[in-house]
Tab-separated table of C-alpha atoms in Angstrom:
chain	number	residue	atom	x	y	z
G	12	UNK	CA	32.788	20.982	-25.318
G	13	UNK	CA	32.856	17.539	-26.386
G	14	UNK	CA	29.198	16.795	-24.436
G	15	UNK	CA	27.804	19.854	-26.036
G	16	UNK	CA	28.806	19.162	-29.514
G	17	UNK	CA	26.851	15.204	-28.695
G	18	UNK	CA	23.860	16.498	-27.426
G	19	UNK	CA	23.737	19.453	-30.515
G	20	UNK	CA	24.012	16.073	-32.737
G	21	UNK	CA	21.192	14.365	-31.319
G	22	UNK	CA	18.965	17.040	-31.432
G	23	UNK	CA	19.437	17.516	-34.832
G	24	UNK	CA	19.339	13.718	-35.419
G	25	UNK	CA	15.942	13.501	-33.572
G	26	UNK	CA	13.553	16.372	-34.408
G	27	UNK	CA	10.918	15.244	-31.570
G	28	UNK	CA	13.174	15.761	-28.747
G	29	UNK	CA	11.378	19.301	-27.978
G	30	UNK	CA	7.852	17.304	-27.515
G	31	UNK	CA	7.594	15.965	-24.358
G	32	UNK	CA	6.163	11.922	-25.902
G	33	UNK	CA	9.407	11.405	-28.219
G	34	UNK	CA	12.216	12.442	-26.094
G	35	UNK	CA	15.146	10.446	-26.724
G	36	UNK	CA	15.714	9.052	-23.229
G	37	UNK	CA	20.084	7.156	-21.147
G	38	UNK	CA	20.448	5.589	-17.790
G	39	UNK	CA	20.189	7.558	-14.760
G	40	UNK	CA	20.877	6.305	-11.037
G	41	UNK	CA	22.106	2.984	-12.359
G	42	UNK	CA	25.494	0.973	-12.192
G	43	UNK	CA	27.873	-0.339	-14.811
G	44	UNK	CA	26.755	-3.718	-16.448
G	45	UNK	CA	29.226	-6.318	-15.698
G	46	UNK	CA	30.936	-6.700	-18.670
G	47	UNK	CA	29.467	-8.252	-21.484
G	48	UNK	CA	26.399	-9.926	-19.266
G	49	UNK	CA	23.878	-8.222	-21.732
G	50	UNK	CA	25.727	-9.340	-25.286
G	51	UNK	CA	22.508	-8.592	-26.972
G	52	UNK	CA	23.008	-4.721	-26.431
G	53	UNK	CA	23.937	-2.580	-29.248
G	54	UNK	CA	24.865	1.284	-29.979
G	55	UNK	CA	23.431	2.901	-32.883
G	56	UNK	CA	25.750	5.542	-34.207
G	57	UNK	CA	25.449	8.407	-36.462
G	58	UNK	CA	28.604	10.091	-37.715
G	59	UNK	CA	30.753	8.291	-35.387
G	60	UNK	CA	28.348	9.395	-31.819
G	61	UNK	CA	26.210	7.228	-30.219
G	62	UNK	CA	22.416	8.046	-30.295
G	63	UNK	CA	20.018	5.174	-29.814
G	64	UNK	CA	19.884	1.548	-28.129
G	65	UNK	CA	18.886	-1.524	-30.031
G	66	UNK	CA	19.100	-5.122	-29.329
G	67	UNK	CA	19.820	-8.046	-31.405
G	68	UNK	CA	17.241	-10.488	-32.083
G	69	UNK	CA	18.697	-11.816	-34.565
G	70	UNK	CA	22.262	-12.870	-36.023
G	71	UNK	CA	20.871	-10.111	-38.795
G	72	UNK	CA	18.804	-8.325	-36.968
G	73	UNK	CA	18.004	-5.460	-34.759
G	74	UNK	CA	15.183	-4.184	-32.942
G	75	UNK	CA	15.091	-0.613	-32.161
G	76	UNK	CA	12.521	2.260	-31.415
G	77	UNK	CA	11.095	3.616	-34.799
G	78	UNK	CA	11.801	7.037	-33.592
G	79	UNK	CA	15.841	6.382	-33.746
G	80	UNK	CA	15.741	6.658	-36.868
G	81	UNK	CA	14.850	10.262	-38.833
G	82	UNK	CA	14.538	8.373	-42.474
G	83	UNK	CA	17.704	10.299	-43.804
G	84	UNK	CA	20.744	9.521	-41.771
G	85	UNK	CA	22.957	5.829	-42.394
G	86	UNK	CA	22.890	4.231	-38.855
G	87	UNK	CA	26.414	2.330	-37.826
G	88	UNK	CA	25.747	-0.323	-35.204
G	89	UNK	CA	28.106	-1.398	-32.879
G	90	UNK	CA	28.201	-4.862	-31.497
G	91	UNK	CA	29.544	-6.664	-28.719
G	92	UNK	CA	30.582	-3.313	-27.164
G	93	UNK	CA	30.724	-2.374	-22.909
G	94	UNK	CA	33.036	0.202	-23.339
G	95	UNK	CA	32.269	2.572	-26.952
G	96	UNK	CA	35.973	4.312	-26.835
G	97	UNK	CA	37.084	0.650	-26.895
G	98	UNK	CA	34.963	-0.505	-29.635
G	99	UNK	CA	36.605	-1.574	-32.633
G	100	UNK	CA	36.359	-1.248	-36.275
G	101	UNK	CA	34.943	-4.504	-37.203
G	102	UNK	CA	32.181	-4.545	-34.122
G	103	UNK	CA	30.800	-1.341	-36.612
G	104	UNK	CA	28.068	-2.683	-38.835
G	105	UNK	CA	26.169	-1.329	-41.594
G	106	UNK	CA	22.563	-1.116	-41.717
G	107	UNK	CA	20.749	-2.340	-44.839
G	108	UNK	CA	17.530	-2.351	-44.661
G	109	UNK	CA	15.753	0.218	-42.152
G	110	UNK	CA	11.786	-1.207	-41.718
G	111	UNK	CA	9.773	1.002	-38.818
G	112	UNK	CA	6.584	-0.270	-38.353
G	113	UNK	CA	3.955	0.871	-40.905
G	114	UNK	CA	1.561	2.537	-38.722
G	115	UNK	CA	4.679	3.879	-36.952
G	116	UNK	CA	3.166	7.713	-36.961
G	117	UNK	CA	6.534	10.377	-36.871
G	118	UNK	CA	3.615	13.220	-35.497
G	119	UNK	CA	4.994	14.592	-31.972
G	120	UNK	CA	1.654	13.956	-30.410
G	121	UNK	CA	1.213	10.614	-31.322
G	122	UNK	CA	3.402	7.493	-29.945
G	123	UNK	CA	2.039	4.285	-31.723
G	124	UNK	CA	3.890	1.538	-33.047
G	125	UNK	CA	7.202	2.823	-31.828
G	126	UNK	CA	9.233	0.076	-33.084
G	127	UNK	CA	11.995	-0.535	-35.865
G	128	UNK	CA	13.315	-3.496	-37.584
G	129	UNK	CA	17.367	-3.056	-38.692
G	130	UNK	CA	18.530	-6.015	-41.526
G	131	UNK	CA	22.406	-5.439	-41.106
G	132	UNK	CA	24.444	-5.536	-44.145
G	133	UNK	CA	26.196	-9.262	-42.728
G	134	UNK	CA	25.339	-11.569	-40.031
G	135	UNK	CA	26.968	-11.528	-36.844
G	136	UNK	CA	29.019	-13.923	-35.545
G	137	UNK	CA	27.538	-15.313	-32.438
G	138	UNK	CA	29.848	-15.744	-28.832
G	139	UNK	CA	30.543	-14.926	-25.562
G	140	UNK	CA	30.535	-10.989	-26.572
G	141	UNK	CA	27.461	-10.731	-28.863
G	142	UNK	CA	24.257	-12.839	-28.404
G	143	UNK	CA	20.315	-12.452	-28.712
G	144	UNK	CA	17.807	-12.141	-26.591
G	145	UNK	CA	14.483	-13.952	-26.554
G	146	UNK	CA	11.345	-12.263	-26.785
G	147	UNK	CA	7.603	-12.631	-25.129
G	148	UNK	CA	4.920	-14.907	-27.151
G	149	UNK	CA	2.037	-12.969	-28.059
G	150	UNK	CA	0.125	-11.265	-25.206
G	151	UNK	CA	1.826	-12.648	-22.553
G	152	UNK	CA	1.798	-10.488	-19.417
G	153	UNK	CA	4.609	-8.650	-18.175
G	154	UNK	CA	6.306	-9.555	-14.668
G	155	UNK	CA	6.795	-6.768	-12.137
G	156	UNK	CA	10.749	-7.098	-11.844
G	157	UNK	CA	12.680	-6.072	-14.664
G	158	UNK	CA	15.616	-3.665	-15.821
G	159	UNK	CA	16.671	-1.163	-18.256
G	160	UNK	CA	20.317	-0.696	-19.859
G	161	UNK	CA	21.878	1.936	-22.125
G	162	UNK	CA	24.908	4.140	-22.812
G	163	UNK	CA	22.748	7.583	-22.327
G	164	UNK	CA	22.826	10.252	-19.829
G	165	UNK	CA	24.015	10.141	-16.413
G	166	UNK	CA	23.041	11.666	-13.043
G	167	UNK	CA	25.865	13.666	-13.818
G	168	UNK	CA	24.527	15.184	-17.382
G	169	UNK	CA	27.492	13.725	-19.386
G	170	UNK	CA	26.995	11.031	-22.132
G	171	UNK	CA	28.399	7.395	-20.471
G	172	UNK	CA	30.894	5.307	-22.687
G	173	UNK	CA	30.380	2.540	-20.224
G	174	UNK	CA	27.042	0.400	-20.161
G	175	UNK	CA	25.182	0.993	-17.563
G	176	UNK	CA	21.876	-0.668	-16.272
G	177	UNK	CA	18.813	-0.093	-13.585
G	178	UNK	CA	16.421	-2.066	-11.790
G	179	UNK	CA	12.603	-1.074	-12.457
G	180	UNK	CA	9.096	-1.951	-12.075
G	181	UNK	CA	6.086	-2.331	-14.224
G	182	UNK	CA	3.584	0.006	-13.221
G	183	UNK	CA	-0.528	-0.914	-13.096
G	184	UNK	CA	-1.989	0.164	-16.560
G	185	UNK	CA	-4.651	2.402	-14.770
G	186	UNK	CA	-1.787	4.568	-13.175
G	187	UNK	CA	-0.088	5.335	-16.223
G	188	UNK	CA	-3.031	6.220	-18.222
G	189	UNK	CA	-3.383	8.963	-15.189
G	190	UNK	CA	-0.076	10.300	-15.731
G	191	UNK	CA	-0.138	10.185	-19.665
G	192	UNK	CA	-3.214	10.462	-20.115
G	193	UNK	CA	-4.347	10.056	-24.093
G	194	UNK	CA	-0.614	9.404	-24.970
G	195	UNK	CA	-0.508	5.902	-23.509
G	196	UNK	CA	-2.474	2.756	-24.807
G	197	UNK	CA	-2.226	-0.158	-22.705
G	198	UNK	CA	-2.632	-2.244	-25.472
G	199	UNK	CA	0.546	-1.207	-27.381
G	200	UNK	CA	2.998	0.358	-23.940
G	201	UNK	CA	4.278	-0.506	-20.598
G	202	UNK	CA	4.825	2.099	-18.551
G	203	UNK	CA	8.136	1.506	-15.685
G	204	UNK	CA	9.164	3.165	-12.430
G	205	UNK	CA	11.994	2.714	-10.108
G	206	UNK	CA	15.116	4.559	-8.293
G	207	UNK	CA	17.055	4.660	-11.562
G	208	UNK	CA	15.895	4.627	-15.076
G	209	UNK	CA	15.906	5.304	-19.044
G	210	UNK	CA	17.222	9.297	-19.740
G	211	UNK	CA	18.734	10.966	-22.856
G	212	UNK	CA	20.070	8.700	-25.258
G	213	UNK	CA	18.569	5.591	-24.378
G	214	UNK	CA	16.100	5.491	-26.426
G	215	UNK	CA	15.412	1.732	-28.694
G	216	UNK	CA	17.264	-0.390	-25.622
G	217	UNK	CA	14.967	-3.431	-24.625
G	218	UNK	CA	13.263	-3.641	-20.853
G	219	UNK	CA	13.978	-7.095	-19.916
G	220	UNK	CA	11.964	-9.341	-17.316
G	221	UNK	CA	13.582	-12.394	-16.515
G	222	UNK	CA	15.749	-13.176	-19.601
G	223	UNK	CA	13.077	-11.493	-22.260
G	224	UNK	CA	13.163	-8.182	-24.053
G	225	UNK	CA	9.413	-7.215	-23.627
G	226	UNK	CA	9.847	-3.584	-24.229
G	227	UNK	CA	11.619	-0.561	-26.223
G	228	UNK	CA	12.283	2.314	-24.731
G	229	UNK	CA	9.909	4.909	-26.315
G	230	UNK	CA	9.533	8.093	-24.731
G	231	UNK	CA	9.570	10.066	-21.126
G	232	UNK	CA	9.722	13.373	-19.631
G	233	UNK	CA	11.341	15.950	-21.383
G	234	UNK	CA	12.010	17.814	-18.221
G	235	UNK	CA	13.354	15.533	-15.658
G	236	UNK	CA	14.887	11.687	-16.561
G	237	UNK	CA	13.229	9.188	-14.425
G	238	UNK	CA	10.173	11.519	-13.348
G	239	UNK	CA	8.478	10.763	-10.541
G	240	UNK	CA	5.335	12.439	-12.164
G	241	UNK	CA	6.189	11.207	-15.914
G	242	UNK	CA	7.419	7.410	-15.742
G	243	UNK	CA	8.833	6.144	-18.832
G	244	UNK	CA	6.648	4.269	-20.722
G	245	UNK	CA	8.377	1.590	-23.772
G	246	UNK	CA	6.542	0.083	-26.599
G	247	UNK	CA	5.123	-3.517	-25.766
G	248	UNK	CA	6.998	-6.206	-28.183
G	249	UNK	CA	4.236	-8.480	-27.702
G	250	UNK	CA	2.018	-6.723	-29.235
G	251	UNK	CA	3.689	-6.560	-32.426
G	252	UNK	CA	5.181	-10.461	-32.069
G	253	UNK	CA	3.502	-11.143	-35.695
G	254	UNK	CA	4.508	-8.576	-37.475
G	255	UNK	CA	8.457	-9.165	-36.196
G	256	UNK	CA	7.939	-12.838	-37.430
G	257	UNK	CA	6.455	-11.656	-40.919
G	258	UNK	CA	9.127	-9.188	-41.529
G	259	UNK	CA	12.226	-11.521	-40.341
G	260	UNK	CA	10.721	-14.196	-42.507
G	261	UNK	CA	9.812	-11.692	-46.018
G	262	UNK	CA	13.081	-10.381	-45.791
């Protein structure tokens, strides 16, 4: 009962999860994340469940998908969490500013400019628990090798309270423009296959290659978590490097 009355919750929180481009997608065919090896990781939570991934760039801020957010709802995140039943009150931050990115467009059929800045209401303090990852200069290519992490969905179909992460590779522009056709810009994604992957409720976690969050998870298929047919595809940060830096600096 429990997992139905989550997954009711998300759907209501996230209005494009019937549309195949915004579903909110956690990690499936993956393994538990030593503990605390990702400290940048954090839960975003809406009435107490979690719903979206985000990562701290920032001692003050977030970086999310745009799409986590449905411009009503008061986001809690949760630092320096591994396991969310263990969280504890004072890892629970407020969110005070929420700033998607303008031409961010909420229209099922478009994806662009997935992305979300979150100013929390105090800064962090920085340790062994809760860090920040770097991110990619300005067009800078993306290596093949890289992974995914996030408290969503499992094989199983259950919400995970544990962190769990996969392995995955970056796949050639050209293929992914077959599968998505019109819905993918190679300009703005990066599209990522492997044996496990991104699923329900991971949604706004980073890909990293190397030590470098160069994506958000954006959107997959609706129909199966890590399709073979429908690979998930995550909004490239480094195409949107100068508008992070303009908005962390105005701010």
């Amino acid at each position: 009962m429990t997992i139905i009355i989550s997954l009711l919750l998300l759907a209501s929180l996230l209005p494009h999860l019937t549309f195949t481009a915004h579903v909110n997608v956690g990690i499936v065919n993956g393994n538990e994340v030593r503990p605390y090896s990702r400290p940048y990781m954090v839960s975003l939570q809406a009435y107490g469940h979690h719903i979206c991934g985000g990562f701290l760039i920032s001692d003050q801020f977030v970086l999310t998908a745009a799409h986590c957010w449905d411009g009503y709802n008061i986001l809690m995140v949760v630092v320096g969490a591994h396991d969310l039943k263990k969280s504890k009150s004072s890892d629970h931050i407020r969110v005070k500013s929420y700033i998607p990115h303008p031409k961010y467009n909420s229209n099922p059929n478009r994806n662009d400019a997935d992305i979300m800045l979150l100013k929390l209401e105090k800064k962090v303090n920085l340790n062994n628990k809760v860090g920040v990852i770097p991110l990619p200069n300005e067009g800078k290519d993306v290596k093949a090798a890289c992974s995914v992490a996030g408290w969503g969905m499992l094989t199983s179909g259950s919400m995970s309270n544990l962190l769990m992460e996969a392995k995955v590779s970056v796949m050639n522009n050209n293929e992914c423009s077959c599968r998505w056709g019109a819905l993918y810009s190679a300009s703005q994604m990066i599209c990522v296959y492997g044996y496990g992957g991104s699923c329900f409720g991971d949604s706004g976690g980073p890909l990293v290659c190397g030590n470098t969050a160069v994506g958000i998870t954006s959107f997959g298929s609706r129909r199966h978590c890590n399709s073979p047919t429908r690979p998930d595809v995550y909004t490239k940060i480094s195409a949107y490097i100068q508008w992070i830096r303009t908005v962390i600096g105005n701010v």
